[in-house]
Coordinates of C-alpha atoms and ligand atoms in Angstrom, one line a residue:
M853 CA 45.3 88.3 110.3
P854 CA 43.2 86.0 107.9
V855 CA 45.2 83.0 106.5
D856 CA 44.9 84.2 102.8
Q857 CA 46.3 87.5 103.7
Q858 CA 49.1 85.8 105.6
M859 CA 49.9 83.7 102.5
D860 CA 50.0 86.9 100.6
W861 CA 52.6 88.8 102.7
R862 CA 54.7 85.7 103.2
S863 CA 55.3 85.4 99.5
N864 CA 56.7 89.0 99.5
K865 CA 60.3 87.8 100.0
I866 CA 63.3 90.0 100.1
L867 CA 66.4 88.2 98.6
N868 CA 70.1 88.7 99.0
F869 CA 72.0 89.9 95.9
I870 CA 75.3 88.1 95.5
G871 CA 77.4 87.7 92.4
G872 CA 74.8 89.3 90.2
E873 CA 72.0 87.0 91.3
L874 CA 69.0 87.4 93.7
V875 CA 69.4 84.4 96.0
E876 CA 67.8 82.9 99.1
P877 CA 70.0 82.9 102.3
V878 CA 71.9 79.7 102.5
G879 CA 70.4 78.8 105.8
G880 CA 66.9 79.3 104.5
R881 CA 65.9 81.4 107.5
Y882 CA 63.8 84.7 107.4
F883 CA 62.3 87.1 109.8
D884 CA 59.3 89.4 109.4
N885 CA 59.4 92.9 108.1
I886 CA 56.9 95.0 109.9
E887 CA 55.1 98.1 108.5
P888 CA 55.4 100.7 111.4
A889 CA 52.2 102.5 110.4
T890 CA 50.1 99.4 110.9
G891 CA 52.2 97.2 113.2
Q892 CA 51.6 94.3 110.7
P893 CA 54.2 92.2 108.8
F894 CA 54.3 92.7 105.1
A895 CA 57.5 91.0 103.9
L896 CA 60.2 88.4 104.8
I897 CA 63.8 89.4 105.4
P898 CA 66.7 87.0 104.9
D899 CA 68.4 86.1 108.2
S900 CA 71.8 85.8 106.5
D901 CA 74.9 84.2 108.2
E902 CA 78.6 83.6 107.5
Q903 CA 77.9 81.3 104.6
D904 CA 76.1 84.1 102.7
L905 CA 79.0 86.4 103.6
E906 CA 81.6 84.0 102.3
R907 CA 79.7 83.8 99.0
A908 CA 79.6 87.5 98.7
V909 CA 83.3 87.9 99.6
S910 CA 84.2 85.4 96.9
A911 CA 82.1 87.1 94.3
A912 CA 83.4 90.5 95.2
R913 CA 87.1 89.3 95.2
A914 CA 86.6 87.7 91.8
A915 CA 85.0 90.9 90.4
F916 CA 87.6 93.3 91.8
P917 CA 90.4 93.2 89.1
G918 CA 87.9 93.8 86.3
W919 CA 86.1 96.7 88.1
R920 CA 89.4 98.3 89.2
D921 CA 90.5 98.3 85.6
T922 CA 87.2 99.8 84.3
S923 CA 87.8 103.4 83.3
P924 CA 86.3 106.1 85.6
T925 CA 84.1 107.2 82.6
Q926 CA 82.6 103.7 82.2
R927 CA 82.0 103.5 86.0
A928 CA 80.3 106.8 85.8
Q929 CA 78.1 105.7 83.0
I930 CA 76.9 102.6 84.8
M931 CA 76.3 104.6 88.0
N932 CA 74.3 107.2 86.1
R933 CA 72.2 104.5 84.5
L934 CA 71.4 103.2 88.0
A935 CA 70.3 106.7 89.0
D936 CA 68.1 106.7 85.8
L937 CA 66.5 103.4 86.8
I938 CA 65.7 104.6 90.3
E939 CA 64.2 107.8 88.9
A940 CA 62.1 105.8 86.4
R941 CA 60.6 103.9 89.4
M942 CA 60.4 106.9 91.7
D943 CA 56.8 106.3 92.8
E944 CA 57.4 102.6 93.6
F945 CA 60.5 103.6 95.7
I946 CA 58.6 106.3 97.5
A947 CA 55.8 104.0 98.5
A948 CA 58.2 101.3 99.6
E949 CA 60.3 103.6 101.7
S950 CA 57.3 105.1 103.4
R951 CA 55.8 101.7 104.1
D952 CA 59.0 100.2 105.4
N953 CA 60.1 103.2 107.6
G954 CA 56.8 104.9 108.6
K955 CA 57.9 108.3 107.2
P956 CA 55.3 110.3 105.2
E957 CA 55.4 109.6 101.5
S958 CA 55.7 113.3 101.0
L959 CA 59.1 113.3 102.8
A960 CA 60.3 110.2 100.9
A961 CA 59.3 112.0 97.7
A962 CA 61.0 115.3 98.6
V963 CA 64.2 113.9 100.2
D964 CA 64.9 110.2 100.4
I965 CA 64.5 108.9 96.9
P966 CA 65.6 111.8 94.9
R967 CA 68.8 111.9 97.1
G968 CA 69.2 108.2 96.6
A969 CA 69.5 108.8 92.8
A970 CA 71.5 112.0 93.3
N971 CA 74.1 110.3 95.3
F972 CA 75.0 108.1 92.3
R973 CA 75.2 111.1 90.0
A974 CA 77.3 113.1 92.4
F975 CA 79.9 110.3 92.8
A976 CA 79.7 109.4 89.1
N977 CA 80.8 113.0 88.4
M978 CA 83.5 112.6 91.1
A979 CA 84.9 109.4 89.6
E980 CA 85.9 111.3 86.5
K981 CA 87.4 114.2 88.3
F982 CA 89.2 112.4 91.1
G983 CA 93.0 112.4 91.0
G984 CA 96.1 112.8 93.2
E985 CA 98.3 115.7 93.9
R986 CA 101.7 116.5 92.2
F987 CA 104.8 117.8 93.9
E988 CA 107.6 119.4 92.0
K989 CA 110.9 120.0 93.8
E990 CA 114.5 120.7 92.7
Q991 CA 115.6 117.1 92.8
S992 CA 112.4 115.2 92.5
S993 CA 109.1 115.0 90.8
S994 CA 106.3 113.1 92.7
Y995 CA 102.6 112.4 92.3
V996 CA 100.0 110.6 94.4
L997 CA 98.1 107.7 93.0
R998 CA 94.8 106.9 94.7
T999 CA 93.8 103.3 94.1
P1000 CA 90.8 101.4 95.2
I1001 CA 91.1 99.3 98.4
G1002 CA 89.5 96.1 97.1
V1003 CA 86.5 94.5 98.8
V1004 CA 84.8 97.0 101.2
S1005 CA 81.7 97.0 103.2
T1006 CA 79.0 99.6 104.0
I1007 CA 76.6 99.2 107.0
S1008 CA 73.8 101.7 107.1
P1009 CA 70.9 102.6 109.4
W1010 CA 67.1 102.7 109.1
N1011 CA 66.3 106.4 109.4
L1012 CA 67.1 107.4 105.8
P1013 CA 67.3 104.0 104.3
L1014 CA 68.0 104.5 100.6
L1015 CA 69.6 107.9 101.1
L1016 CA 72.3 106.6 103.5
F1017 CA 72.7 103.2 101.8
T1018 CA 73.6 104.9 98.5
W1019 CA 75.6 107.7 100.1
K1020 CA 78.1 105.0 101.0
L1021 CA 77.8 102.7 98.1
A1022 CA 78.3 105.4 95.5
P1023 CA 81.7 106.6 96.5
A1024 CA 82.9 103.0 97.1
L1025 CA 81.9 102.0 93.6
A1026 CA 83.1 105.2 92.0
A1027 CA 86.5 104.7 93.4
G1028 CA 86.7 101.2 91.9
N1029 CA 86.0 99.0 94.9
C1030 CA 83.7 96.0 95.1
V1031 CA 81.1 96.3 97.8
I1032 CA 79.3 94.1 100.3
A1033 CA 76.4 96.3 101.5
K1034 CA 74.3 95.7 104.6
P1035 CA 71.2 97.8 105.0
S1036 CA 69.4 97.9 108.3
E1037 CA 67.2 94.8 108.9
V1038 CA 64.5 97.3 110.1
T1039 CA 64.2 98.9 106.6
P1040 CA 65.6 96.6 103.9
M1041 CA 63.0 97.2 101.1
T1042 CA 64.5 99.9 99.0
A1043 CA 68.0 98.4 99.2
Y1044 CA 66.5 95.2 97.9
M1045 CA 64.6 97.1 95.1
L1046 CA 67.9 98.8 94.2
S1047 CA 69.6 95.4 94.0
T1048 CA 67.1 94.2 91.4
L1049 CA 68.3 97.1 89.1
V1050 CA 72.0 96.5 89.4
N1051 CA 72.4 94.1 86.4
E1052 CA 70.2 96.3 84.2
A1053 CA 72.4 99.3 85.0
G1054 CA 75.4 97.3 83.7
F1055 CA 77.4 96.5 86.8
P1056 CA 79.4 93.3 86.3
P1057 CA 78.4 90.4 88.6
G1058 CA 80.0 90.6 92.1
V1059 CA 80.8 94.4 92.0
L1060 CA 77.9 95.2 94.3
N1061 CA 76.5 92.6 96.7
V1062 CA 73.7 93.2 99.2
I1063 CA 73.2 91.0 102.2
H1064 CA 70.3 91.4 104.5
G1065 CA 70.0 90.3 108.1
A1066 CA 70.5 91.1 111.8
G1067 CA 73.3 93.6 112.6
A1068 CA 74.4 91.6 115.6
K1069 CA 74.9 88.5 113.4
I1070 CA 75.7 89.4 109.8
G1071 CA 76.9 92.9 110.6
A1072 CA 79.3 91.6 113.2
A1073 CA 80.5 88.9 110.8
I1074 CA 81.3 91.5 108.1
T1075 CA 83.2 93.6 110.7
A1076 CA 85.4 90.7 111.7
H1077 CA 86.0 89.3 108.2
P1078 CA 89.7 89.4 107.4
D1079 CA 89.2 90.0 103.6
I1080 CA 87.1 93.2 104.1
P1081 CA 89.8 95.8 104.9
A1082 CA 87.5 98.9 105.0
I1083 CA 84.1 99.5 106.6
S1084 CA 81.9 102.6 106.3
F1085 CA 79.3 102.6 109.0
T1086 CA 76.5 104.9 110.0
G1087 CA 74.4 104.2 113.1
G1088 CA 74.4 104.5 116.8
T1089 CA 77.4 105.3 118.9
A1090 CA 77.4 102.1 120.9
T1091 CA 77.3 100.0 117.6
G1092 CA 80.1 102.2 116.2
L1093 CA 82.3 101.6 119.2
A1094 CA 81.7 97.8 118.9
I1095 CA 82.7 98.0 115.2
Y1096 CA 85.8 100.1 115.9
Q1097 CA 86.9 97.5 118.4
A1098 CA 86.1 94.5 116.2
A1099 CA 88.0 96.1 113.3
A1100 CA 91.1 97.0 115.3
P1101 CA 92.8 93.5 115.3
N1102 CA 92.9 93.6 111.5
L1103 CA 93.8 97.3 111.3
K1104 CA 90.8 98.0 109.1
K1105 CA 90.0 101.4 107.8
V1106 CA 86.8 102.5 109.5
S1107 CA 84.6 105.5 108.9
L1108 CA 82.0 106.1 111.7
E1109 CA 79.0 108.4 111.4
L1110 CA 77.3 108.2 114.8
G1111 CA 74.7 109.8 117.0
G1112 CA 74.0 113.4 117.9
K1113 CA 72.4 115.6 120.6
N1114 CA 72.3 118.7 118.5
P1115 CA 71.7 122.2 119.8
T1116 CA 69.5 124.7 118.0
I1117 CA 70.5 128.2 119.3
V1118 CA 68.2 131.2 118.8
F1119 CA 69.5 134.6 119.6
D1120 CA 67.3 137.6 120.3
D1121 CA 68.3 139.3 117.0
A1122 CA 67.2 136.2 114.9
D1123 CA 64.6 136.6 112.2
F1124 CA 61.8 135.5 114.5
D1125 CA 59.4 133.7 112.1
I1126 CA 62.2 132.0 110.1
A1127 CA 63.8 130.8 113.4
V1128 CA 60.6 129.4 114.8
A1129 CA 59.8 127.5 111.6
G1130 CA 63.5 126.3 111.3
A1131 CA 63.6 125.1 114.9
K1132 CA 60.4 123.2 114.5
N1133 CA 61.7 121.5 111.3
A1134 CA 65.0 120.7 113.0
A1135 CA 63.2 119.1 116.0
F1136 CA 60.6 117.1 114.2
A1137 CA 61.6 116.2 110.7
N1138 CA 61.3 112.5 110.0
Q1139 CA 59.7 112.2 113.5
G1140 CA 62.9 113.4 115.1
Q1141 CA 64.7 110.4 113.6
I1142 CA 67.6 112.2 111.8
C1143 CA 71.0 112.3 113.4
L1144 CA 71.1 116.0 112.7
C1145 CA 67.8 116.8 114.4
G1146 CA 68.0 119.7 116.9
S1147 CA 66.7 118.1 120.1
R1148 CA 68.0 120.9 122.5
L1149 CA 66.4 124.2 121.7
F1150 CA 68.2 127.1 123.4
V1151 CA 66.4 130.4 123.2
H1152 CA 67.6 133.8 124.5
E1153 CA 65.8 134.7 127.7
S1154 CA 64.6 138.1 126.3
I1155 CA 62.5 136.4 123.6
Y1156 CA 61.9 133.0 125.4
D1157 CA 58.2 133.4 126.2
R1158 CA 57.2 134.8 122.8
F1159 CA 59.2 132.2 121.0
K1160 CA 57.8 129.4 123.1
Q1161 CA 54.2 130.5 122.3
A1162 CA 54.9 130.7 118.6
F1163 CA 56.8 127.4 118.6
L1164 CA 54.0 125.6 120.4
E1165 CA 51.4 127.0 118.0
Q1166 CA 53.4 125.6 115.0
V1167 CA 53.9 122.2 116.8
G1168 CA 50.2 122.0 117.4
D1169 CA 49.6 122.4 113.7
I1170 CA 51.7 119.4 112.7
T1171 CA 49.4 116.8 111.0
I1172 CA 50.0 113.4 112.4
G1173 CA 48.6 110.6 110.2
D1174 CA 48.8 107.7 107.8
P1175 CA 52.1 108.1 105.9
Q1176 CA 50.3 107.4 102.7
Q1177 CA 48.0 110.5 103.1
T1178 CA 49.3 113.5 101.1
D1179 CA 48.6 115.9 104.0
T1180 CA 50.5 113.9 106.6
Q1181 CA 53.6 115.7 108.0
H1182 CA 54.4 113.4 110.9
G1183 CA 54.3 109.6 110.4
A1184 CA 55.1 106.5 112.5
M1185 CA 58.2 105.7 114.5
V1186 CA 60.3 103.1 112.8
S1187 CA 59.5 100.1 115.1
E1188 CA 57.7 99.2 118.2
D1189 CA 61.0 98.8 120.1
H1190 CA 62.1 102.3 119.1
M1191 CA 58.7 103.7 120.0
E1192 CA 59.0 102.2 123.4
K1193 CA 62.5 103.6 123.9
V1194 CA 61.3 107.1 123.0
L1195 CA 58.3 106.8 125.3
S1196 CA 60.6 105.8 128.1
Y1197 CA 62.6 109.0 127.6
I1198 CA 59.4 111.0 127.7
E1199 CA 58.7 109.4 131.1
L1200 CA 62.2 110.0 132.2
A1201 CA 61.9 113.7 131.3
Q1202 CA 58.9 114.0 133.6
Q1203 CA 60.8 112.2 136.4
E1204 CA 63.6 114.6 135.9
G1205 CA 61.2 117.5 136.6
G1206 CA 60.5 118.6 133.1
T1207 CA 57.3 120.5 132.3
L1208 CA 55.4 118.9 129.4
L1209 CA 54.3 121.6 127.0
A1210 CA 53.0 119.5 124.1
G1211 CA 52.5 115.9 123.1
G1212 CA 54.0 113.2 125.3
Q1213 CA 51.7 110.4 124.2
R1214 CA 51.5 107.5 121.8
R1215 CA 48.9 108.6 119.3
R1216 CA 46.3 106.0 118.3
L1217 CA 44.9 106.6 114.8
A1218 CA 41.7 105.2 113.4
G1219 CA 41.4 102.7 110.5
R1220 CA 44.3 100.9 109.0
C1221 CA 46.9 102.6 111.3
R1222 CA 45.2 101.8 114.6
E1223 CA 48.1 99.6 115.7
G1224 CA 50.7 101.9 114.3
Y1225 CA 53.7 103.3 116.2
F1226 CA 52.9 107.0 116.4
I1227 CA 54.2 109.4 119.0
E1228 CA 53.0 113.0 119.2
P1229 CA 55.5 115.8 118.7
T1230 CA 56.6 116.5 122.3
V1231 CA 58.0 119.6 123.9
F1232 CA 59.5 120.0 127.4
E1233 CA 60.9 122.9 129.4
N1234 CA 62.4 123.4 132.8
L1235 CA 64.9 120.6 132.4
P1236 CA 68.5 121.3 133.5
S1237 CA 71.1 121.2 130.8
D1238 CA 73.0 118.3 132.4
C1239 CA 70.1 115.9 133.0
R1240 CA 69.9 112.7 131.0
T1241 CA 67.0 114.0 128.8
N1242 CA 69.3 116.8 127.7
Q1243 CA 72.4 114.7 127.4
E1244 CA 71.4 111.4 125.7
E1245 CA 70.3 110.8 122.2
I1246 CA 66.6 110.1 122.1
F1247 CA 66.2 110.0 118.3
G1248 CA 62.5 110.8 118.4
P1249 CA 60.1 113.7 118.3
V1250 CA 61.1 115.1 121.7
V1251 CA 62.6 118.6 122.1
S1252 CA 63.7 120.4 125.2
L1253 CA 63.4 124.2 125.4
I1254 CA 66.2 125.9 127.4
P1255 CA 66.6 129.7 128.0
F1256 CA 70.0 131.3 128.0
S1257 CA 71.4 134.7 128.9
S1258 CA 74.7 135.0 127.1
E1259 CA 76.9 133.6 124.4
Q1260 CA 79.3 132.1 126.9
Q1261 CA 76.5 130.4 128.8
V1262 CA 74.9 128.9 125.7
L1263 CA 78.2 127.7 124.4
E1264 CA 78.9 125.9 127.6
M1265 CA 75.6 124.2 127.6
A1266 CA 75.7 123.4 123.8
N1267 CA 79.1 121.8 124.2
S1268 CA 78.3 119.9 127.4
T1269 CA 77.2 116.6 125.8
S1270 CA 79.5 113.7 124.6
Y1271 CA 78.3 114.3 121.1
G1272 CA 79.3 116.8 118.5
L1273 CA 77.5 116.3 115.2
A1274 CA 75.5 119.3 114.1
A1275 CA 74.4 122.7 115.4
S1276 CA 72.2 125.4 114.0
V1277 CA 72.6 129.1 115.1
W1278 CA 70.0 131.7 114.4
T1279 CA 71.2 135.3 114.5
Q1280 CA 71.5 138.2 112.1
D1281 CA 74.8 139.3 113.7
Q1282 CA 77.5 138.0 111.3
Q1283 CA 80.3 138.4 113.8
R1284 CA 78.4 136.5 116.5
A1285 CA 77.6 133.7 113.9
K1286 CA 81.4 133.5 113.2
R1287 CA 82.3 133.4 116.9
M1288 CA 79.7 130.6 117.6
A1289 CA 80.8 128.6 114.5
E1290 CA 84.4 128.6 115.8
K1291 CA 83.6 127.7 119.4
I1292 CA 80.8 125.1 119.0
D1293 CA 82.1 121.5 119.3
S1294 CA 80.3 120.2 116.2
G1295 CA 81.3 118.9 112.8
I1296 CA 78.6 120.9 111.1
V1297 CA 77.3 124.3 111.9
W1298 CA 74.3 125.8 110.1
I1299 CA 73.7 129.6 110.3
N1300 CA 70.1 130.6 109.9
C1301 CA 69.2 127.3 108.3
W1302 CA 69.1 123.6 109.2
N1303 CA 70.1 120.6 107.1
L1304 CA 71.0 122.6 104.0
R1305 CA 73.3 120.1 102.4
D1306 CA 76.1 120.6 99.8
L1307 CA 77.2 117.1 99.0
D1308 CA 80.8 118.2 98.3
T1309 CA 81.3 119.6 101.8
P1310 CA 82.8 117.4 104.6
F1311 CA 80.1 115.7 106.7
G1312 CA 80.6 114.1 110.1
G1313 CA 80.9 114.6 113.8
M1314 CA 83.3 115.3 116.6
K1315 CA 83.6 113.5 120.0
K1316 CA 81.2 110.5 120.1
S1317 CA 79.5 111.5 116.9
G1318 CA 82.0 109.9 114.8
L1319 CA 85.3 109.4 113.2
G1320 CA 86.2 110.6 109.7
R1321 CA 84.1 112.6 107.2
E1322 CA 81.9 111.8 104.3
G1323 CA 81.1 114.2 101.5
T1324 CA 82.2 113.7 97.9
W1325 CA 86.0 114.4 98.3
D1326 CA 86.3 112.9 101.8
A1327 CA 84.4 109.7 100.9
M1328 CA 86.5 109.2 97.8
H1329 CA 89.6 109.6 100.0
F1330 CA 88.2 107.0 102.5
F1331 CA 87.6 104.4 99.8
T1332 CA 91.0 104.7 98.2
Q1333 CA 94.6 104.2 99.3
Q1334 CA 97.4 106.5 98.4
K1335 CA 100.7 105.7 96.7
T1336 CA 103.4 108.3 96.4
V1337 CA 105.4 107.8 93.2
T1338 CA 108.7 109.7 93.0
T1339 CA 111.2 110.0 90.2
P1340 CA 114.6 112.0 90.3
K1341 CA 115.0 115.1 88.2
E1342 CA 118.0 115.2 85.8
Q1343 CA 120.8 117.2 87.5
Ligands
NDP787 P1 72.3 100.9 114.8 O1 73.7 101.3 115.3 O2 71.5 100.1 115.7 O3 72.4 100.2 113.4 C1 73.1 100.7 112.3 C2 73.5 99.6 111.4 O4 74.4 98.7 112.1 C3 72.3 98.7 111.0 O5 72.5 98.2 109.7 C4 72.5 97.5 112.0 O6 71.9 96.4 111.6 C5 74.0 97.4 112.1 N1 74.5 96.7 113.3 C6 73.9 96.6 114.5 N2 74.7 95.9 115.3 C7 75.9 95.7 114.6 C8 77.1 95.0 114.9 N3 77.4 94.5 116.1 N4 78.1 94.9 114.0 C9 77.9 95.5 112.7 N5 76.7 96.1 112.4 C10 75.7 96.2 113.3 O7 71.6 102.3 114.5 P2 70.1 102.5 114.0 O8 69.9 101.7 112.8 O9 69.3 102.4 115.2 O10 70.2 104.0 113.5 C11 70.0 105.1 114.4 C12 71.4 105.7 114.8 O11 72.1 106.1 113.7 C13 71.2 106.9 115.7 O12 72.1 106.9 116.7 C14 71.6 108.0 114.7 O13 72.1 109.2 115.3 C15 72.6 107.4 113.9 N6 72.8 108.1 112.6 C16 73.9 108.8 112.4 C17 74.1 109.5 111.2 C18 75.3 110.3 110.9 O14 75.5 110.6 109.8 N7 76.1 110.6 111.9 C19 73.0 109.5 110.2 C20 71.9 108.7 110.5 C21 71.8 108.0 111.7 P3 70.4 96.0 112.0 O15 69.5 97.2 111.9 O16 70.0 95.0 111.0 O17 70.5 95.6 113.4

């Protein structure tokens, strides 16, 4: 890269946001932020450490009494203003999210950034409605107070950077907590942009603090900190387990949203065209990098060949390209490391005897994206349900087609992994849909749709997909503690 260009990107510095100020990391260290579509660095990320965390904890502790005592209506107004400010800069946020993550701008425009703003609105609304239960008995009258916890932390991943960052922040703030938020070091840009709007929205200094840096360093320091009694985490199962263990000695409250190996199940009575399009979307949205993606595609044997042909035709039509191009449907993988991991799984699938039906390669594009981390949408068949490819989370554009003959058989295969996050079932038989929903080990079951989200509904997984639920009511419960207040009734 020419020197002048290098100077240019090195001046593009992300800063921490602590106590209402944008600040350099105390240790003065940074690492490079890479644009996945080009493989080139474009910004510097603070490599924060315990000193930065101590400052953030002090700022948050000092801010807590004031924020706790702010009325829910005032909190809601401030949060709604932050949503307004994001929306006013929609195009800048979309471009930044796409550049940082590799996802098509069209996807960031349709999903990530609008949801980033909508999360604040949903929880602002909730702040005003939220209250405890009442219990009237012959001898006593009781009510439940739900009070904020204090200083809490949110740790979020790279796949839906602003969406998942705000999905945690918003309930924590709405409930009256002060927050130390750590976005993924892989995609810090939109969290940084958001932090530049926090003062303008009207948050008092210290209520929301954003610290950037490596998960293994600053993330681990947050997890172990004795003055942060609650942690809401979304990320991989191995990291979630490490956080759970690190949090245990201090009996911290922990919410874990982890990985998935989700089944898409297509019965022979499904609306064929809708099921094909839905299964394709479930497999490849965001390059397969959504925890909810359906990476195991079970198809009833009586329609298997016809379904396979139609599915492969649609996969062949997916436009891979520069995320900035308006017609791009399939962008870059988030990082070189992650691309290599996914490619190693494609190799493994072949070693395990899988037949490659589509894709399977890194895609080299021309022009500005020639060094980008693109992988073709990849389809396998002939892999046994219990092989590693069909059991482990790949988190990329790789789907395995598996025929089945009966409800019982597909349930056994669907439930055979250690995960239990989401499933989609495609059938026009309502009774069958009900039976499947009851028997699938999964926190979310979609019937004849995929990733249709109602933010009020509980969201989360069973088994190694997580602990606890998000969603407006559940998240507000997580970020508060209950006090039962009882008075005697006059006899
Ligand atoms: P990781 O688990 O690698 O990272 C998630 C976050 O944790 C990042 O901010 C990371 O920081 C941080 N982190 C890493 N190590 C530690 C540690 N020891 N202590 C504290 N924090 C740490 O996940 P990915 O970012 O790779 O995200 C992909 C995973 O997230 C997939 O498994 C996916 O299924 C899951 N996911 C689950 C969702 C759900 O709702 N169930 C939704 C979306 C994704 P850094 O990046 O800086 O290292």
